[in-house]
């Protein structure tokens, strides 16, 4: 793929990682691949905003060469230390030896610890600017969105926001703009990205958006460092972030479970029936058949979740442990929950799930249900009633 002219003086010189199927190790499935976006700003002086993941350094440098001689690059703005954006800096500096790296003080520390490079570094903070000629780079720190060093770069002259990870999606495509791709696919990946990366920082997301709104910045284009550039309707993703961050959700309940011999599954299906009886959408996921990251994306816009497990060794089936662990870390806001499970003798799965939901800060709104060995007609009726109860709570709270 070649470089792409995004605006008159702004060029995409990033890389598409078509074959990436997992991100952050194996924590986040990327079924549609990924992109690392770097942007070249050409004026009297030249700046590169972010780089790409290290193995793609050569691709990025070739794209830069299509536009300018890389040795003329004056600044490399490192909006974020994480290696998917900084991994190509060392290679780039071999062909751009005069470039100064620009970032926050936390960024400087992070880059030093990652690469041990003795690089020229210019520290910047919110309100600082670098003049390239007609274009000024303005900086807005965005700590914990999603690392302490994170920063946005803004170009007033182009009404262009370059927010690094924020507003990104993992989507490999030969297209670069929101108005060139399927909107449902785009929003699906944007939601999954928010759920898997930004969800725990939701309060900061709201505050940062409100801060930028108060600054009165004109934003005609948002060019994140992953995925598609928002130019058709850049406010769509901003409004979606506000909705997700505020915990606004649909009348939807997820039922997530695993089962040893089918008893917990019978209970799960009876709960789904109860949820549906009340006209609330139900979605059923058995782990590990369903992907954890995909379930989290569906949970982002669901008001409720019901989690079940058979008991084994006085606890949960290990296959649901990673999902519960991730919930505890993401701490989704404003959800309601219920718990169920089957057991042979001592039980224990339900207690473990209750404890994990407590760690996640999710409110359990109904007494947990258990059934010994195989649920009988009466126990399944109670499962249906549990589904109706949580659906009623969802209706009351949405
Ligand atoms: Fe895309 Fe936090 O790196």
Short mmCIF file of N, CA, C and O in Angstrom, two decimals, residues 54-99:
data_model
loop_
_atom_site.label_atom_id
_atom_site.label_comp_id
_atom_site.label_asym_id
_atom_site.label_seq_id
_atom_site.Cartn_x
_atom_site.Cartn_y
_atom_site.Cartn_z
N UNK A 54 7.21 -1.96 15.50
CA UNK A 54 8.57 -2.15 15.00
C UNK A 54 8.72 -2.94 13.71
O UNK A 54 9.39 -2.49 12.77
N UNK A 55 8.08 -4.13 13.60
CA UNK A 55 8.26 -4.92 12.37
C UNK A 55 7.78 -4.21 11.11
O UNK A 55 8.10 -4.65 10.00
N UNK A 56 7.03 -3.13 11.25
CA UNK A 56 6.51 -2.41 10.09
C UNK A 56 7.29 -1.12 9.80
O UNK A 56 6.86 -0.30 8.99
N UNK A 57 8.43 -0.95 10.47
CA UNK A 57 9.21 0.29 10.30
C UNK A 57 9.58 0.53 8.84
O UNK A 57 9.46 1.65 8.32
N UNK A 58 10.01 -0.54 8.15
CA UNK A 58 10.42 -0.40 6.75
C UNK A 58 9.29 0.10 5.87
O UNK A 58 9.47 0.99 5.03
N UNK A 59 8.09 -0.46 6.09
CA UNK A 59 6.91 -0.03 5.30
C UNK A 59 6.65 1.46 5.52
O UNK A 59 6.35 2.20 4.58
N UNK A 60 6.75 1.88 6.79
CA UNK A 60 6.48 3.28 7.10
C UNK A 60 7.51 4.19 6.42
O UNK A 60 7.16 5.20 5.81
N UNK A 61 8.77 3.79 6.52
CA UNK A 61 9.83 4.64 5.95
C UNK A 61 9.68 4.73 4.42
O UNK A 61 9.86 5.81 3.83
N UNK A 62 9.28 3.64 3.79
CA UNK A 62 9.06 3.69 2.33
C UNK A 62 7.94 4.66 1.99
O UNK A 62 8.02 5.40 0.99
N UNK A 63 6.91 4.66 2.79
CA UNK A 63 5.79 5.59 2.52
C UNK A 63 6.24 7.04 2.73
O UNK A 63 5.85 7.94 1.99
N UNK A 64 7.04 7.26 3.77
CA UNK A 64 7.56 8.62 3.99
C UNK A 64 8.37 9.06 2.78
O UNK A 64 8.24 10.19 2.29
N UNK A 65 9.19 8.16 2.24
CA UNK A 65 10.03 8.49 1.08
C UNK A 65 9.20 8.90 -0.13
O UNK A 65 9.67 9.65 -0.99
N UNK A 66 7.97 8.37 -0.24
CA UNK A 66 7.11 8.78 -1.37
C UNK A 66 6.77 10.26 -1.29
O UNK A 66 6.41 10.89 -2.29
N UNK A 67 6.82 10.84 -0.08
CA UNK A 67 6.39 12.23 0.12
C UNK A 67 7.59 13.16 0.28
O UNK A 67 7.65 14.23 -0.35
N UNK A 68 8.55 12.78 1.12
CA UNK A 68 9.72 13.63 1.38
C UNK A 68 10.96 12.74 1.59
O UNK A 68 10.84 11.54 1.75
N UNK A 69 12.07 13.40 1.67
CA UNK A 69 13.30 12.71 2.07
C UNK A 69 13.25 12.56 3.61
O UNK A 69 13.19 13.58 4.32
N UNK A 70 13.27 11.35 4.14
CA UNK A 70 13.12 11.19 5.60
C UNK A 70 14.18 11.94 6.41
O UNK A 70 13.93 12.30 7.56
N UNK A 71 15.33 12.19 5.80
CA UNK A 71 16.39 12.87 6.56
C UNK A 71 16.01 14.32 6.90
O UNK A 71 16.67 14.96 7.70
N UNK A 72 14.93 14.82 6.26
CA UNK A 72 14.52 16.20 6.53
C UNK A 72 13.48 16.28 7.66
O UNK A 72 13.02 17.37 7.99
N UNK A 73 13.13 15.16 8.23
CA UNK A 73 12.12 15.20 9.33
C UNK A 73 12.71 15.95 10.53
O UNK A 73 13.82 15.65 10.98
N UNK A 74 11.96 16.95 11.00
CA UNK A 74 12.43 17.75 12.14
C UNK A 74 11.94 17.20 13.47
O UNK A 74 12.66 17.27 14.46
N UNK A 75 10.68 16.73 13.49
CA UNK A 75 10.09 16.29 14.76
C UNK A 75 9.39 14.93 14.58
O UNK A 75 8.76 14.68 13.56
N UNK A 76 9.50 14.11 15.61
CA UNK A 76 8.68 12.90 15.69
C UNK A 76 7.87 13.04 16.98
O UNK A 76 8.44 13.00 18.08
N UNK A 77 6.58 13.26 16.83
CA UNK A 77 5.73 13.41 18.02
C UNK A 77 5.32 12.01 18.49
O UNK A 77 4.69 11.26 17.74
N UNK A 78 5.69 11.69 19.71
CA UNK A 78 5.32 10.39 20.30
C UNK A 78 4.14 10.65 21.24
O UNK A 78 4.32 10.96 22.42
N UNK A 79 2.96 10.53 20.69
CA UNK A 79 1.76 10.76 21.52
C UNK A 79 1.64 9.73 22.63
O UNK A 79 0.92 9.95 23.60
N UNK A 80 2.33 8.58 22.45
CA UNK A 80 2.13 7.46 23.39
C UNK A 80 3.32 6.51 23.26
O UNK A 80 3.77 6.22 22.15
N UNK A 81 3.78 6.03 24.40
CA UNK A 81 4.98 5.17 24.43
C UNK A 81 4.74 3.77 23.88
O UNK A 81 5.65 3.15 23.33
N UNK A 82 3.54 3.24 24.03
CA UNK A 82 3.34 1.80 23.78
C UNK A 82 3.95 1.40 22.43
O UNK A 82 3.88 2.15 21.45
N UNK A 83 4.49 0.21 22.39
CA UNK A 83 5.38 -0.17 21.28
C UNK A 83 4.69 -0.25 19.91
O UNK A 83 5.36 -0.16 18.89
N UNK A 84 3.36 -0.38 19.90
CA UNK A 84 2.67 -0.38 18.60
C UNK A 84 2.74 1.00 17.94
O UNK A 84 2.48 1.12 16.74
N UNK A 85 3.12 2.03 18.70
CA UNK A 85 3.26 3.38 18.13
C UNK A 85 4.70 3.89 18.12
O UNK A 85 5.03 4.77 17.34
N UNK A 86 5.50 3.35 19.02
CA UNK A 86 6.88 3.86 19.13
C UNK A 86 7.91 2.87 18.60
O UNK A 86 9.08 3.21 18.50
N UNK A 87 7.46 1.67 18.26
CA UNK A 87 8.39 0.60 17.94
C UNK A 87 9.29 0.87 16.75
O UNK A 87 10.33 0.24 16.59
N UNK A 88 8.90 1.82 15.89
CA UNK A 88 9.70 2.09 14.69
C UNK A 88 10.61 3.31 14.86
O UNK A 88 11.30 3.70 13.91
N UNK A 89 10.62 3.92 16.04
CA UNK A 89 11.41 5.16 16.19
C UNK A 89 12.90 4.90 15.97
O UNK A 89 13.58 5.64 15.27
N UNK A 90 13.41 3.82 16.55
CA UNK A 90 14.86 3.55 16.43
C UNK A 90 15.26 3.44 14.96
O UNK A 90 16.26 4.02 14.52
N UNK A 91 14.47 2.68 14.19
CA UNK A 91 14.78 2.53 12.75
C UNK A 91 14.64 3.85 12.03
O UNK A 91 15.45 4.19 11.16
N UNK A 92 13.61 4.60 12.38
CA UNK A 92 13.38 5.88 11.71
C UNK A 92 14.56 6.83 11.94
O UNK A 92 15.00 7.53 11.01
N UNK A 93 15.06 6.85 13.16
CA UNK A 93 16.14 7.79 13.47
C UNK A 93 17.43 7.48 12.70
O UNK A 93 18.27 8.34 12.53
N UNK A 94 17.54 6.25 12.20
CA UNK A 94 18.71 5.93 11.36
C UNK A 94 18.65 6.71 10.04
O UNK A 94 19.67 7.03 9.46
N UNK A 95 17.41 6.99 9.57
CA UNK A 95 17.29 7.75 8.30
C UNK A 95 16.84 9.19 8.55
O UNK A 95 16.78 9.98 7.62
N UNK A 96 16.50 9.50 9.79
CA UNK A 96 16.10 10.88 10.13
C UNK A 96 16.90 11.31 11.36
O UNK A 96 16.36 11.57 12.43
N UNK A 97 18.23 11.40 11.21
CA UNK A 97 19.10 11.55 12.38
C UNK A 97 18.97 12.91 13.09
O UNK A 97 19.42 13.04 14.22
N UNK A 98 18.36 13.89 12.38
CA UNK A 98 18.28 15.22 13.01
C UNK A 98 16.96 15.42 13.75
O UNK A 98 16.74 16.48 14.34
N UNK A 99 16.09 14.43 13.71
CA UNK A 99 14.75 14.61 14.29
C UNK A 99 14.80 14.70 15.82
O UNK A 99 15.59 14.02 16.47
#
